[in-house]
Short mmCIF file of C-alpha atoms in Angstrom, two decimals:
data_model
loop_
_atom_site.label_atom_id
_atom_site.label_comp_id
_atom_site.label_asym_id
_atom_site.label_seq_id
_atom_site.Cartn_x
_atom_site.Cartn_y
_atom_site.Cartn_z
CA UNK E 1 -0.33 -0.10 0.45
CA UNK E 2 1.09 3.60 -1.03
CA UNK E 3 1.84 5.72 2.12
CA UNK E 4 -0.35 9.48 1.83
CA UNK E 5 1.70 12.21 3.33
CA UNK E 6 1.08 15.47 3.12
CA UNK E 7 3.13 18.17 1.24
CA UNK E 8 4.35 21.30 2.55
CA UNK E 9 4.46 24.24 0.63
CA UNK E 10 8.63 23.26 0.21
CA UNK E 11 7.84 19.96 -1.59
CA UNK E 12 4.78 21.08 -3.02
CA UNK E 13 6.63 23.90 -5.60
CA UNK E 14 9.21 20.85 -5.53
CA UNK E 15 6.27 18.36 -6.94
CA UNK E 16 5.00 21.33 -9.16
CA UNK E 17 8.47 22.11 -10.94
CA UNK E 18 8.94 18.50 -11.38
CA UNK E 19 5.48 17.73 -12.82
CA UNK E 20 5.68 16.99 -16.47
CA UNK E 21 4.48 19.73 -18.31
CA UNK E 22 1.55 18.05 -19.96
CA UNK E 23 0.12 17.56 -16.16
CA UNK E 24 0.67 21.20 -15.63
CA UNK E 25 -2.03 23.57 -15.60
CA UNK E 26 -2.15 25.78 -18.57
CA UNK E 27 -1.64 28.73 -17.28
CA UNK E 28 1.89 27.37 -15.92
CA UNK E 29 3.12 25.35 -18.83
CA UNK E 30 5.68 26.42 -21.02
CA UNK E 31 4.12 26.37 -24.39
CA UNK E 32 6.29 25.47 -27.65
CA UNK E 33 6.84 28.56 -30.24
CA UNK E 34 4.95 27.51 -33.52
CA UNK E 35 5.94 28.77 -37.04
CA UNK E 36 3.46 28.48 -38.98
CA UNK E 37 6.20 27.97 -41.84
CA UNK E 38 8.15 24.74 -40.64
CA UNK E 39 6.02 22.78 -42.82
CA UNK E 40 7.23 24.35 -45.95
CA UNK E 41 10.89 24.52 -44.69
CA UNK E 42 12.19 28.22 -44.72
CA UNK E 43 9.86 31.50 -44.72
CA UNK E 44 11.27 32.10 -48.01
CA UNK E 45 10.29 28.76 -49.43
CA UNK E 46 7.25 29.29 -47.88
CA UNK E 47 6.88 32.17 -49.87
CA UNK E 48 7.73 31.03 -53.27
CA UNK E 49 5.62 27.65 -53.11
CA UNK E 50 2.14 29.95 -51.73
CA UNK E 51 -0.68 31.05 -54.36
CA UNK E 52 0.33 28.25 -56.96
CA UNK E 53 4.23 29.66 -57.76
CA UNK E 54 2.20 33.17 -58.87
CA UNK E 55 1.51 35.65 -56.23
CA UNK E 56 3.99 35.99 -53.91
CA UNK E 57 2.75 37.31 -50.39
CA UNK E 58 2.90 37.62 -46.70
CA UNK E 59 -0.71 36.27 -46.04
CA UNK E 60 0.65 32.26 -46.25
CA UNK E 61 -2.07 30.16 -46.43
CA UNK E 62 -4.48 33.27 -47.38
CA UNK E 63 -3.13 33.84 -50.70
CA UNK E 64 -6.08 35.30 -52.54
CA UNK E 65 -5.71 38.48 -49.85
CA UNK E 66 -2.50 39.69 -52.00
CA UNK E 67 -4.23 39.90 -55.18
CA UNK E 68 -5.17 43.55 -55.14
CA UNK E 69 -2.80 44.62 -52.46
CA UNK E 70 0.62 43.46 -54.45
CA UNK E 71 1.49 44.86 -58.16
CA UNK E 72 1.27 42.40 -60.73
CA UNK E 73 5.23 42.06 -62.49
CA UNK E 74 6.22 40.01 -65.42
CA UNK E 75 7.24 37.60 -62.84
CA UNK E 76 4.33 37.18 -61.31
CA UNK E 77 1.65 36.71 -64.33
CA UNK E 78 -1.71 35.95 -63.56
CA UNK E 79 -2.23 32.01 -64.37
CA UNK E 80 -4.68 31.40 -67.11
CA UNK E 81 -8.34 30.61 -66.56
CA UNK E 82 -9.75 27.61 -67.18
CA UNK E 83 -11.11 26.36 -70.11
CA UNK E 84 -14.64 25.53 -69.62
CA UNK E 85 -16.51 25.48 -66.49
CA UNK E 86 -19.18 22.46 -67.24
CA UNK E 87 -22.26 22.31 -65.29
CA UNK E 88 -23.45 18.67 -64.64
CA UNK E 89 -27.11 17.95 -63.47
CA UNK E 90 -27.24 14.61 -61.17
CA UNK E 91 -28.14 11.79 -62.85
CA UNK E 92 -32.18 10.36 -62.60
CA UNK E 93 -32.39 9.65 -59.11
CA UNK E 94 -35.42 7.41 -57.35
CA UNK E 95 -37.13 10.73 -56.28
CA UNK E 96 -37.10 11.75 -60.30
CA UNK E 97 -39.33 8.54 -60.78
CA UNK E 98 -41.27 8.63 -57.46
CA UNK E 99 -41.61 11.34 -55.55
CA UNK E 100 -43.12 9.56 -52.66
CA UNK E 101 -39.60 8.87 -51.64
CA UNK E 102 -39.56 12.17 -50.15
CA UNK E 103 -41.86 11.33 -47.53
CA UNK E 104 -39.85 8.40 -46.56
CA UNK E 105 -36.33 9.14 -47.02
CA UNK E 106 -34.19 12.66 -46.17
CA UNK E 107 -33.45 14.34 -49.61
CA UNK E 108 -29.75 14.47 -48.88
CA UNK E 109 -29.85 10.54 -48.83
CA UNK E 110 -31.64 10.00 -52.29
CA UNK E 111 -29.68 7.22 -54.02
CA UNK E 112 -29.63 7.42 -57.98
CA UNK E 113 -31.71 4.44 -59.96
CA UNK E 114 -28.95 2.44 -61.79
CA UNK E 115 -29.95 4.04 -65.16
CA UNK E 116 -29.07 7.30 -63.29
CA UNK E 117 -25.31 6.13 -62.35
CA UNK E 118 -25.18 4.63 -66.42
CA UNK E 119 -26.62 8.23 -67.54
CA UNK E 120 -23.75 10.10 -64.90
CA UNK E 121 -20.96 7.48 -66.24
CA UNK E 122 -21.88 8.54 -70.14
CA UNK E 123 -21.42 11.82 -69.21
CA UNK E 124 -18.45 11.68 -67.87
CA UNK E 125 -16.93 10.08 -71.21
CA UNK E 126 -19.28 12.76 -72.97
CA UNK E 127 -17.00 15.62 -71.01
CA UNK E 128 -14.13 13.51 -71.36
CA UNK E 129 -14.56 13.12 -75.60
CA UNK E 130 -15.04 17.09 -75.89
CA UNK E 131 -12.07 17.68 -74.09
CA UNK E 132 -9.71 15.66 -76.07
CA UNK E 133 -11.05 17.57 -79.11
CA UNK E 134 -8.97 20.41 -78.03
CA UNK E 135 -5.95 18.70 -78.93
CA UNK E 136 -4.46 19.25 -76.12
CA UNK E 137 -2.18 16.57 -73.67
CA UNK E 138 -1.59 18.29 -70.10
CA UNK E 139 -5.36 18.59 -69.86
CA UNK E 140 -6.90 17.67 -66.66
CA UNK E 141 -10.43 17.74 -64.73
CA UNK E 142 -11.35 19.60 -61.19
CA UNK E 143 -14.43 19.11 -59.26
CA UNK E 144 -17.03 21.40 -57.20
CA UNK E 145 -19.57 18.61 -56.12
CA UNK E 146 -22.82 18.94 -53.75
CA UNK E 147 -22.97 16.96 -50.65
CA UNK E 148 -26.24 15.36 -51.39
CA UNK E 149 -25.64 11.61 -52.06
CA UNK E 150 -27.16 11.80 -55.57
CA UNK E 151 -24.92 13.76 -56.63
CA UNK E 152 -22.18 12.55 -54.88
CA UNK E 153 -22.95 9.77 -56.88
CA UNK E 154 -23.43 11.24 -59.75
CA UNK E 155 -19.78 12.06 -59.53
CA UNK E 156 -18.37 8.64 -58.69
CA UNK E 157 -19.23 7.44 -61.99
CA UNK E 158 -18.64 10.39 -63.76
CA UNK E 159 -15.35 9.48 -62.86
CA UNK E 160 -14.95 6.88 -64.26
CA UNK E 161 -14.06 8.31 -67.24
CA UNK E 162 -11.07 9.85 -65.85
CA UNK E 163 -7.73 8.71 -64.57
CA UNK E 164 -5.88 10.02 -61.54
CA UNK E 165 -3.46 11.99 -63.15
CA UNK E 166 -6.13 13.85 -64.97
CA UNK E 167 -8.41 14.99 -61.98
CA UNK E 168 -5.95 17.42 -60.47
CA UNK E 169 -8.88 17.94 -57.19
CA UNK E 170 -12.28 18.21 -55.83
CA UNK E 171 -14.22 19.91 -53.26
CA UNK E 172 -17.79 19.57 -51.57
CA UNK E 173 -19.80 22.33 -51.55
CA UNK E 174 -22.55 22.27 -49.57
CA UNK E 175 -23.49 26.16 -51.24
CA UNK E 176 -24.43 24.55 -54.65
CA UNK E 177 -26.86 21.95 -52.32
CA UNK E 178 -30.47 21.57 -53.69
CA UNK E 179 -33.25 23.56 -52.74
CA UNK E 180 -34.51 22.88 -49.42
CA UNK E 181 -38.18 22.19 -50.33
CA UNK E 182 -39.16 21.82 -46.16
CA UNK E 183 -40.90 18.42 -44.98
CA UNK E 184 -42.12 16.67 -47.63
CA UNK E 185 -43.72 13.83 -45.23
CA UNK E 186 -46.83 14.75 -45.85
CA UNK E 187 -47.15 13.76 -50.60
CA UNK E 188 -50.52 16.05 -50.44
CA UNK E 189 -49.12 18.78 -49.04
CA UNK E 190 -46.09 19.01 -51.37
CA UNK E 191 -48.26 18.90 -54.39
CA UNK E 192 -50.37 22.22 -52.97
CA UNK E 193 -46.71 23.60 -52.08
CA UNK E 194 -45.62 23.32 -55.83
CA UNK E 195 -48.72 24.12 -57.31
CA UNK E 196 -48.48 27.36 -55.27
CA UNK E 197 -45.48 28.22 -56.53
CA UNK E 198 -46.74 27.78 -60.03
CA UNK E 199 -49.11 30.41 -58.73
CA UNK E 200 -46.57 32.52 -56.99
CA UNK E 201 -43.86 32.57 -59.65
CA UNK E 202 -40.53 29.97 -59.21
CA UNK E 203 -37.99 32.14 -57.85
CA UNK E 204 -39.93 33.81 -54.74
CA UNK E 205 -42.04 31.12 -53.43
CA UNK E 206 -40.53 29.79 -50.24
CA UNK E 207 -41.70 26.81 -49.45
CA UNK E 208 -42.41 26.17 -45.60
CA UNK E 209 -39.64 25.67 -43.43
CA UNK E 210 -37.84 25.58 -47.25
CA UNK E 211 -35.77 28.11 -49.25
CA UNK E 212 -36.58 29.88 -52.68
CA UNK E 213 -34.76 30.19 -55.84
CA UNK E 214 -34.27 34.02 -54.29
CA UNK E 215 -32.56 32.33 -51.22
CA UNK E 216 -30.55 29.75 -53.48
CA UNK E 217 -29.23 32.98 -55.41
CA UNK E 218 -27.98 34.40 -52.21
CA UNK E 219 -25.95 31.32 -51.63
CA UNK E 220 -24.87 30.73 -54.83
CA UNK E 221 -23.62 34.13 -55.12
CA UNK E 222 -21.18 33.44 -52.29
CA UNK E 223 -20.41 30.21 -54.24
CA UNK E 224 -19.77 32.16 -57.38
CA UNK E 225 -17.00 34.67 -55.41
CA UNK E 226 -15.19 31.75 -53.77
CA UNK E 227 -15.35 30.15 -57.30
CA UNK E 228 -13.61 33.49 -59.24
CA UNK E 229 -11.11 33.71 -56.09
CA UNK E 230 -10.16 30.17 -56.71
CA UNK E 231 -9.91 31.04 -60.71
CA UNK E 232 -7.64 34.43 -59.97
CA UNK E 233 -5.04 32.83 -57.75
CA UNK E 234 -5.12 29.22 -59.73
CA UNK E 235 -6.12 26.73 -57.20
CA UNK E 236 -6.74 23.89 -59.78
CA UNK E 237 -3.03 23.62 -60.54
CA UNK E 238 0.07 22.11 -58.99
CA UNK E 239 2.68 25.07 -57.87
CA UNK E 240 4.41 26.15 -60.80
CA UNK E 241 2.51 24.93 -63.19
CA UNK E 242 0.49 26.67 -65.84
CA UNK E 243 -1.71 25.28 -68.21
CA UNK E 244 -4.77 26.86 -69.69
CA UNK E 245 -6.39 23.16 -70.57
CA UNK E 246 -7.82 22.69 -67.14
CA UNK E 247 -11.92 21.92 -67.30
CA UNK E 248 -13.78 23.14 -63.66
CA UNK E 249 -16.78 20.38 -63.82
CA UNK E 250 -19.63 21.65 -61.32
CA UNK E 251 -22.22 18.97 -60.12
CA UNK E 252 -25.04 19.58 -58.58
CA UNK E 253 -28.93 19.75 -59.15
CA UNK E 254 -31.56 21.50 -61.64
CA UNK E 255 -32.17 24.70 -59.89
CA UNK E 256 -28.74 25.11 -58.15
CA UNK E 257 -27.12 25.48 -61.30
CA UNK E 258 -30.13 27.73 -64.08
CA UNK E 259 -29.57 29.77 -60.60
CA UNK E 260 -25.92 29.97 -60.92
CA UNK E 261 -26.39 30.64 -64.39
CA UNK E 262 -28.59 33.50 -63.74
CA UNK E 263 -25.94 35.07 -61.20
CA UNK E 264 -23.19 34.49 -63.28
CA UNK E 265 -25.13 36.59 -66.36
CA UNK E 266 -26.95 38.62 -64.42
CA UNK E 267 -30.14 37.66 -65.87
CA UNK E 268 -33.15 38.72 -64.92
CA UNK E 269 -36.11 37.20 -62.50
CA UNK E 270 -38.06 37.06 -65.81
CA UNK E 271 -35.42 35.49 -67.67
CA UNK E 272 -35.20 33.23 -64.74
CA UNK E 273 -37.90 31.78 -64.63
CA UNK E 274 -38.65 31.40 -68.78
CA UNK E 275 -35.64 28.46 -68.45
CA UNK E 276 -36.22 24.85 -68.73
CA UNK E 277 -34.31 22.33 -66.46
CA UNK E 278 -31.66 20.38 -68.05
CA UNK E 279 -32.28 16.36 -67.87
CA UNK E 280 -30.58 14.04 -65.56
CA UNK E 281 -27.07 13.05 -66.50
CA UNK E 282 -26.97 16.37 -69.06
CA UNK E 283 -24.63 19.52 -69.12
CA UNK E 284 -24.16 23.16 -69.79
CA UNK E 285 -20.91 24.25 -70.82
CA UNK E 286 -19.31 27.91 -70.50
CA UNK E 287 -16.40 28.35 -72.24
CA UNK E 288 -13.53 30.97 -72.78
CA UNK E 289 -14.19 32.66 -75.22
CA UNK E 290 -11.71 35.00 -77.83
CA UNK E 291 -11.39 37.53 -75.17
CA UNK E 292 -11.20 35.61 -71.91
CA UNK E 293 -14.97 35.57 -70.87
CA UNK E 294 -17.80 32.72 -70.47
CA UNK E 295 -20.05 31.87 -72.81
CA UNK E 296 -22.60 29.02 -73.85
CA UNK E 297 -22.43 29.92 -77.26
CA UNK E 298 -18.77 28.73 -77.31
CA UNK E 299 -20.02 25.39 -77.11
CA UNK E 300 -23.81 25.33 -78.23
CA UNK E 301 -25.84 26.61 -81.06
CA UNK E 302 -28.77 28.54 -81.29
CA UNK E 303 -31.66 25.44 -81.19
CA UNK E 304 -29.89 24.46 -77.50
CA UNK E 305 -30.07 27.42 -76.68
CA UNK E 306 -33.08 28.24 -77.30
CA UNK E 307 -34.38 25.10 -76.04
CA UNK E 308 -32.82 25.61 -72.23
CA UNK E 309 -34.78 29.15 -72.50
CA UNK E 310 -32.87 31.67 -73.65
CA UNK E 311 -34.31 34.47 -75.60
CA UNK E 312 -33.41 37.07 -78.06
CA UNK E 313 -31.75 39.57 -75.73
CA UNK E 314 -29.92 36.48 -74.25
CA UNK E 315 -28.32 35.27 -77.46
CA UNK E 316 -27.41 39.01 -78.09
CA UNK E 317 -25.49 38.88 -74.63
CA UNK E 318 -23.79 35.39 -75.38
CA UNK E 319 -22.36 36.21 -78.53
CA UNK E 320 -21.01 39.44 -76.65
CA UNK E 321 -19.33 37.28 -74.37
CA UNK E 322 -17.61 35.66 -76.83
CA UNK E 323 -15.66 38.57 -78.17
CA UNK E 324 -15.41 40.73 -74.86
CA UNK E 325 -12.53 40.66 -72.89
CA UNK E 326 -12.32 40.41 -68.89
CA UNK E 327 -13.64 43.42 -67.23
CA UNK E 328 -15.44 45.10 -70.22
CA UNK E 329 -19.24 45.59 -69.94
CA UNK E 330 -21.87 45.73 -72.07
CA UNK E 331 -22.92 49.31 -72.83
CA UNK E 332 -24.82 47.90 -76.01
CA UNK E 333 -26.96 46.04 -73.51
CA UNK E 334 -30.24 44.90 -75.48
CA UNK E 335 -31.99 44.93 -72.85
CA UNK E 336 -31.41 48.18 -71.33
CA UNK E 337 -32.94 49.28 -74.74
CA UNK E 338 -35.95 47.11 -74.76
CA UNK E 339 -36.92 47.64 -71.19
CA UNK E 340 -37.83 51.49 -71.23
CA UNK E 341 -40.10 51.94 -73.93
CA UNK E 342 -39.85 55.90 -74.78
CA UNK E 343 -36.61 54.54 -76.46
CA UNK E 344 -38.60 53.55 -79.58
CA UNK E 345 -38.62 57.47 -80.53
CA UNK E 346 -34.78 57.22 -79.95
CA UNK E 347 -34.37 54.16 -82.69
CA UNK E 348 -32.78 52.37 -79.83
CA UNK E 349 -34.75 49.23 -79.98
CA UNK E 350 -32.56 46.47 -81.47
#
């Protein structure tokens, strides 16, 4: 048996000073100095490695903060923008086949059907075929994916078309998830809510305990800013690489992708409500034009875009996007001319 003896003040001091640091109170511990650049070697090496080798800044870990505060030089060129941003809707899900599934299974956990898995894999091969037509040898793909089960399954099957060396990375992005439809345990109430949405408007109607498309627009706006920052700093390539042949693939849901396009091209609510949902396992391609901006007309023909719901004004704008340079504004925007009826007297209607 161990003998227990009371400690006097001197023995208490001796005990504290001899106690291992991990058992001392936090206020008595001498904590090691942490150098955030240790894992990268010297501080100079950390600065050279950060920002894909293109922005040298003292904001280690947050290179995008240096974009506007440090002038570019010939030694720090802007990374080339990805060649395409490819929007993919998930393959057919069990909820697409039978709406009663929503009354039994939480929306984020709904599976793909076997047909949906096949659609996803076919979509992957279509994307690969499109990219290989460019004739480049150094092409890669980078994925953003909604965290819902049907989108993750879509990505897994879509990815079968690409070997590891062609995939530069992926990121699960909750902001591109499906519109939250609320609690759908009651099938009849679900039907009523969807009927009310058609009457009230697809953009502004908010499902009880859920979201409206306007709510989705707000979180897609945040995602767009992240995506733009990622493009600006070249986050999709290993340090030092500057290939223009990276293709971004966003695997998401029908409404979220339509809202993404609305936000990117600054379409109006009326224009959004005229859009049609793309089919399961289908894609829409935003391809880099001659001036560096992304245009739907670079890949899709007029018939395809009209089928998706683009109007004359939207098609004219996509043609402008094909040749416009980054940062330019379309001062000849046909929407402005058509919005104000008194311009007819000035001969401004296009």
